[in-house]
XYZ file of C-alpha atoms in Angstrom:
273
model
C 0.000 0.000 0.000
C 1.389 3.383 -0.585
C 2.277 5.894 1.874
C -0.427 8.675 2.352
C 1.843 10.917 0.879
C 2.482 9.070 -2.305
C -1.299 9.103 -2.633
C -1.966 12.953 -3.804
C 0.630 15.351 -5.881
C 0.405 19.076 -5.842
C -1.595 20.208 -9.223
C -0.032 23.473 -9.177
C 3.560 22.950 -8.911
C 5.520 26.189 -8.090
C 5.674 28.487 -11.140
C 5.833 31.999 -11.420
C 2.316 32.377 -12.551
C 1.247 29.872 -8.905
C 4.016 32.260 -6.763
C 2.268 35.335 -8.245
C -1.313 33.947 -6.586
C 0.561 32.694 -3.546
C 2.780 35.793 -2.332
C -0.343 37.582 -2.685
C -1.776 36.062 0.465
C -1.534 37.491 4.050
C -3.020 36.681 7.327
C -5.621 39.440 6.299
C -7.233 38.502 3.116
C -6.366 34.904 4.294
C -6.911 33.969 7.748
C -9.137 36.677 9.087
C -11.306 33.973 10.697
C -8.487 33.149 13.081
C -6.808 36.846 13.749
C -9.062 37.209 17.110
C -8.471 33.899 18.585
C -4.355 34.921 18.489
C -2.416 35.680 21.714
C 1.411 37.521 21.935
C 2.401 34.373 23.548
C 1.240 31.856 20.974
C 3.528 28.778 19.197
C 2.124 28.076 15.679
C 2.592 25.648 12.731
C 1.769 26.765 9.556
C 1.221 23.906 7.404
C 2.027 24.092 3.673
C 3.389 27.719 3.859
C 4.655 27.967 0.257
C 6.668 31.214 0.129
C 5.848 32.001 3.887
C 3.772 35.386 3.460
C 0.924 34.075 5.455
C 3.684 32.428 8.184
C 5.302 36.086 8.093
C 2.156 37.706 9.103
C 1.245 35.046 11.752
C 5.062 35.884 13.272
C 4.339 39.411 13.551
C 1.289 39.146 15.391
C 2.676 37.095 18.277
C 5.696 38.897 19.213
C 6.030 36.761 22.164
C 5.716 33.808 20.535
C 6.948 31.372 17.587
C 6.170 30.211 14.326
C 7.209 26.956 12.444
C 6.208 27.059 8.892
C 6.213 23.624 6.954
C 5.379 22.599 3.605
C 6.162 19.752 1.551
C 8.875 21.040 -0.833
C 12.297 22.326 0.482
C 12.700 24.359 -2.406
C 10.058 26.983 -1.801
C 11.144 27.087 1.828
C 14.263 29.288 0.920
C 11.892 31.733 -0.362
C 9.656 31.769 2.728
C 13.005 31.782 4.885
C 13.849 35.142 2.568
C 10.130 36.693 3.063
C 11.060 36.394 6.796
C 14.204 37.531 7.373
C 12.903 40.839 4.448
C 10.629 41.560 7.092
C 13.148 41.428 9.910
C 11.335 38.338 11.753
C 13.286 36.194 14.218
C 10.484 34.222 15.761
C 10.087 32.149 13.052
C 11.533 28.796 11.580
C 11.182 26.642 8.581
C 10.945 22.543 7.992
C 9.606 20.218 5.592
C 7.051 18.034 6.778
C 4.199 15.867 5.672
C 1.123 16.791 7.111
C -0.345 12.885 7.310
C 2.769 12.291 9.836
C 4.047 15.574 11.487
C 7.360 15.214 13.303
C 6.348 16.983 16.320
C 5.311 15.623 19.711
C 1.656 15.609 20.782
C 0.479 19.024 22.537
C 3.265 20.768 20.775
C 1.531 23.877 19.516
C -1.100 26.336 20.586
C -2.736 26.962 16.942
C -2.136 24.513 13.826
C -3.023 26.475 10.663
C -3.382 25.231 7.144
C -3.968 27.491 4.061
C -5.365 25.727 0.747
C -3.514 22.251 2.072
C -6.514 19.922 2.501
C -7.535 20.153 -1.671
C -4.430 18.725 -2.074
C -3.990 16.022 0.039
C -4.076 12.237 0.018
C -5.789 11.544 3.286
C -7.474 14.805 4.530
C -9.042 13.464 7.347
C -5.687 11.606 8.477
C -4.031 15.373 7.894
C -6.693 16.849 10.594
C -5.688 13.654 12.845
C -2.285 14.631 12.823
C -2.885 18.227 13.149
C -5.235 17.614 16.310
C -2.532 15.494 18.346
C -0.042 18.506 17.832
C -2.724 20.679 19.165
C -2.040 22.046 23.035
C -5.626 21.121 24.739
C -7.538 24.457 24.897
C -5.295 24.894 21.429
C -7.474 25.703 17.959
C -6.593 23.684 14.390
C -7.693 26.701 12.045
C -8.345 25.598 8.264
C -9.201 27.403 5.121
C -9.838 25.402 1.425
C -11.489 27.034 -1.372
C -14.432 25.266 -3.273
C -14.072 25.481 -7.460
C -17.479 23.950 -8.013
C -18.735 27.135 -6.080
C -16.580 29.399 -7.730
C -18.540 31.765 -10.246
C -18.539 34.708 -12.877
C -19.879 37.326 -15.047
C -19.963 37.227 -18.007
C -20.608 33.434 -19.140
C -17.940 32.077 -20.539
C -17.215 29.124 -22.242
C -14.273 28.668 -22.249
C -14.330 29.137 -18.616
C -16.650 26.660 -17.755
C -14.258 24.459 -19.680
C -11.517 25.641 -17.388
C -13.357 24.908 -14.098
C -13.855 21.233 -15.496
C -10.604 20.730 -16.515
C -9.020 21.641 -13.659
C -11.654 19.575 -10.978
C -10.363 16.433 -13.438
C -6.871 17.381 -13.421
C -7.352 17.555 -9.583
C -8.844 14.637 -8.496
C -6.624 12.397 -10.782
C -3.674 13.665 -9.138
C -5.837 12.391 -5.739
C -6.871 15.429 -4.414
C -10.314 17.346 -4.008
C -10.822 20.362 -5.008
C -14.256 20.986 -3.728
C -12.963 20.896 -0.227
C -14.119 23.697 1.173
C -17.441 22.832 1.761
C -16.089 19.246 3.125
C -13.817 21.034 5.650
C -16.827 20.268 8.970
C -17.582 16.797 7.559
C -13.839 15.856 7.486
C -13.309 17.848 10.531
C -15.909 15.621 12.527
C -14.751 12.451 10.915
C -11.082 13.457 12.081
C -12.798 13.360 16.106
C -13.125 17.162 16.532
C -16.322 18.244 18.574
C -15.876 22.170 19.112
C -16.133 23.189 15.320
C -17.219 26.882 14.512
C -17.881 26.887 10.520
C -17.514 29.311 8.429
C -17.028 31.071 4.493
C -15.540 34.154 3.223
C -14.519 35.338 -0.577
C -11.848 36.648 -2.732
C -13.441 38.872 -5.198
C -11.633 40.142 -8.713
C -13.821 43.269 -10.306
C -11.400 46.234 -10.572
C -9.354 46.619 -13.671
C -6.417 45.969 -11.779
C -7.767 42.663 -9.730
C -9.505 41.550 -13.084
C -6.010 41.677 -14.724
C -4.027 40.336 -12.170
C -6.787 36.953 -11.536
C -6.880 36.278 -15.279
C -3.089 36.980 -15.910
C -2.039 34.544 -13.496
C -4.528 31.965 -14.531
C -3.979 32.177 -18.241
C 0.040 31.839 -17.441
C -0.875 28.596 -15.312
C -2.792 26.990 -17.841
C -0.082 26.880 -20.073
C 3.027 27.241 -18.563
C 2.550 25.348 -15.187
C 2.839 22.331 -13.577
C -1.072 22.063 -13.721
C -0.395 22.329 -17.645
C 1.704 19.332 -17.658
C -0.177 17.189 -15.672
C -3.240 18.214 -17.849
C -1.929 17.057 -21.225
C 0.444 14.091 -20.151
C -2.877 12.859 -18.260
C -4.949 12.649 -21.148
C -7.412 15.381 -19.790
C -6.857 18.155 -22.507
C -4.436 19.198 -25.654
C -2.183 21.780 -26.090
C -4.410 23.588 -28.174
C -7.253 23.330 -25.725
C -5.146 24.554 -23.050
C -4.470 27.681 -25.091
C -8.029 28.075 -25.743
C -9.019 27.669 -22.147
C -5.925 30.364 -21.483
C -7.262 32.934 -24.296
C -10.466 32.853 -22.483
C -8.859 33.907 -19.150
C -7.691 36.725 -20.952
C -10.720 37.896 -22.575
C -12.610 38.234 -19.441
C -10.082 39.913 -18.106
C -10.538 42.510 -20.240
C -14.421 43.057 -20.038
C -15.185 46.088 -17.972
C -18.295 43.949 -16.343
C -15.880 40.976 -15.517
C -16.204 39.884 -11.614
C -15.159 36.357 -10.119
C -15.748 35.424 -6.434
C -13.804 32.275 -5.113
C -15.978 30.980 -2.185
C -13.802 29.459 0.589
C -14.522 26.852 3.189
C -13.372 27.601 7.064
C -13.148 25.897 9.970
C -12.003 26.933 13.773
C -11.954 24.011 15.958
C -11.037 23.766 19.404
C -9.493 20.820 21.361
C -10.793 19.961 24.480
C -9.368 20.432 27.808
């Protein structure tokens, strides 16, 4: 049988076009959800930090604590080690870890965060396991997925809608989910949490600028990424349907009317005392 982390591989990959998407994020526009449960004092893991701007953020808002950021791939950790020591952060450290089996002992941590991890995963509910034993008891496992089926757009688009069904494909062949957000409770429960506050919140693209940005780094992705690869070497779409797919990124990007919400999935939980 394979190992739980043999059983899912990241769709993305780290190209420009997925950096440009990721160094976007902050705790703000993020992890707002969590922001009021935080404390100086606090120790946090970040799980799957990418290029560590979320992790950053996290640092700065418990001076008096620490922050281990983890993901996956040690090659995007010596960017998030650079986004912290740009900002001047010392309370903060980097590893690479697999969230199925984290190295750390139980009651380790007093928040485990996780940022667009679960979509990608083999075992989600295993990865919420794993996350709950590192948990302090009083502690809070804080997650955030998005959900593409409930992603949506003005105007139609065709070529869009062929995007959104390419990429769920491309997704779950590579064993992940990427309707998770709306999973995040059930898994949650299944996983043996009890205190679970549930909740959603949205990134929205309408300006000129956020219009240009969201389809820019989309249509780069759909051609140039590892998503692209893993599209056409999987049998799930052509070149030329790729560049199709990309051309209508950039067409809606350029309608004055053009808005796109991406609904997220959010959970708070609570270990018990």
């Amino acid at each position: 049988m394979p190992k739980a982390q043999e059983t899912a591989v990241y769709t993305h990959g780290h190209h420009e076009s997925v950096l440009r998407s990721h160094t976007w994020r902050t705790a703000a526009n993020s992890a707002a959800y969590l922001l009021g449960s935080l404390k100086p004092h606090m120790k946090i893991l970040d799980i799957g930090c990418g290029p560590g701007t979320i992790t950053a953020d996290l640092a700065a808002l418990v001076p008096d604590g620490h922050v281990t950021g983890v993901d996956h791939a040690p090659e995007i950790l010596e960017q998030a080690r650079a986004t912290a020591q740009g900002r001047g952060l010392t309370n903060i450290d980097f590893a690479v870890a697999d969230v199925h089996a984290l190295d750390y002992p139980d009651a380790t941590f007093c928040v485990v965060h996780a940022h667009q991890v679960l979509q990608h995963v083999g075992d989600p509910v295993q990865a919420l396991r794993e996350m709950l034993r590192v948990t302090r008891p009083g502690g809070y496992v804080a997650v955030r997925d998005s959900d593409y089926a409930a992603m949506t757009w003005y105007p139609a688009s065709p070529g869009m809608d062929d995007w959104l069904d390419l990429y769920r494909r491309v997704a779950r062949a590579n064993g992940g989910e990427p309707d998770a957000g709306r999973r995040l409770k059930s898994w949650a429960l299944a996983a043996g949490f009890t205190d679970i506050t549930a909740t959603s919140a949205t990134w929205t693209f309408s300006t000129p600028e956020e219009r240009a940005w969201w389809s820019g780094l989309w249509a780069d992705r759909t051609l140039a990424s590892a998503y692209a690869e893993r599209a056409t070497q999987g049998g799930h779409a052509t070149v030329d349907g790729l560049r199709a797919v990309s051309e209508a990124w950039r067409k809606w990007g350029r309608r004055e009317d053009g808005w796109f919400s991406v609904l997220h999935g959010e959970i708070l939980c609570r270990k018990a005392v």
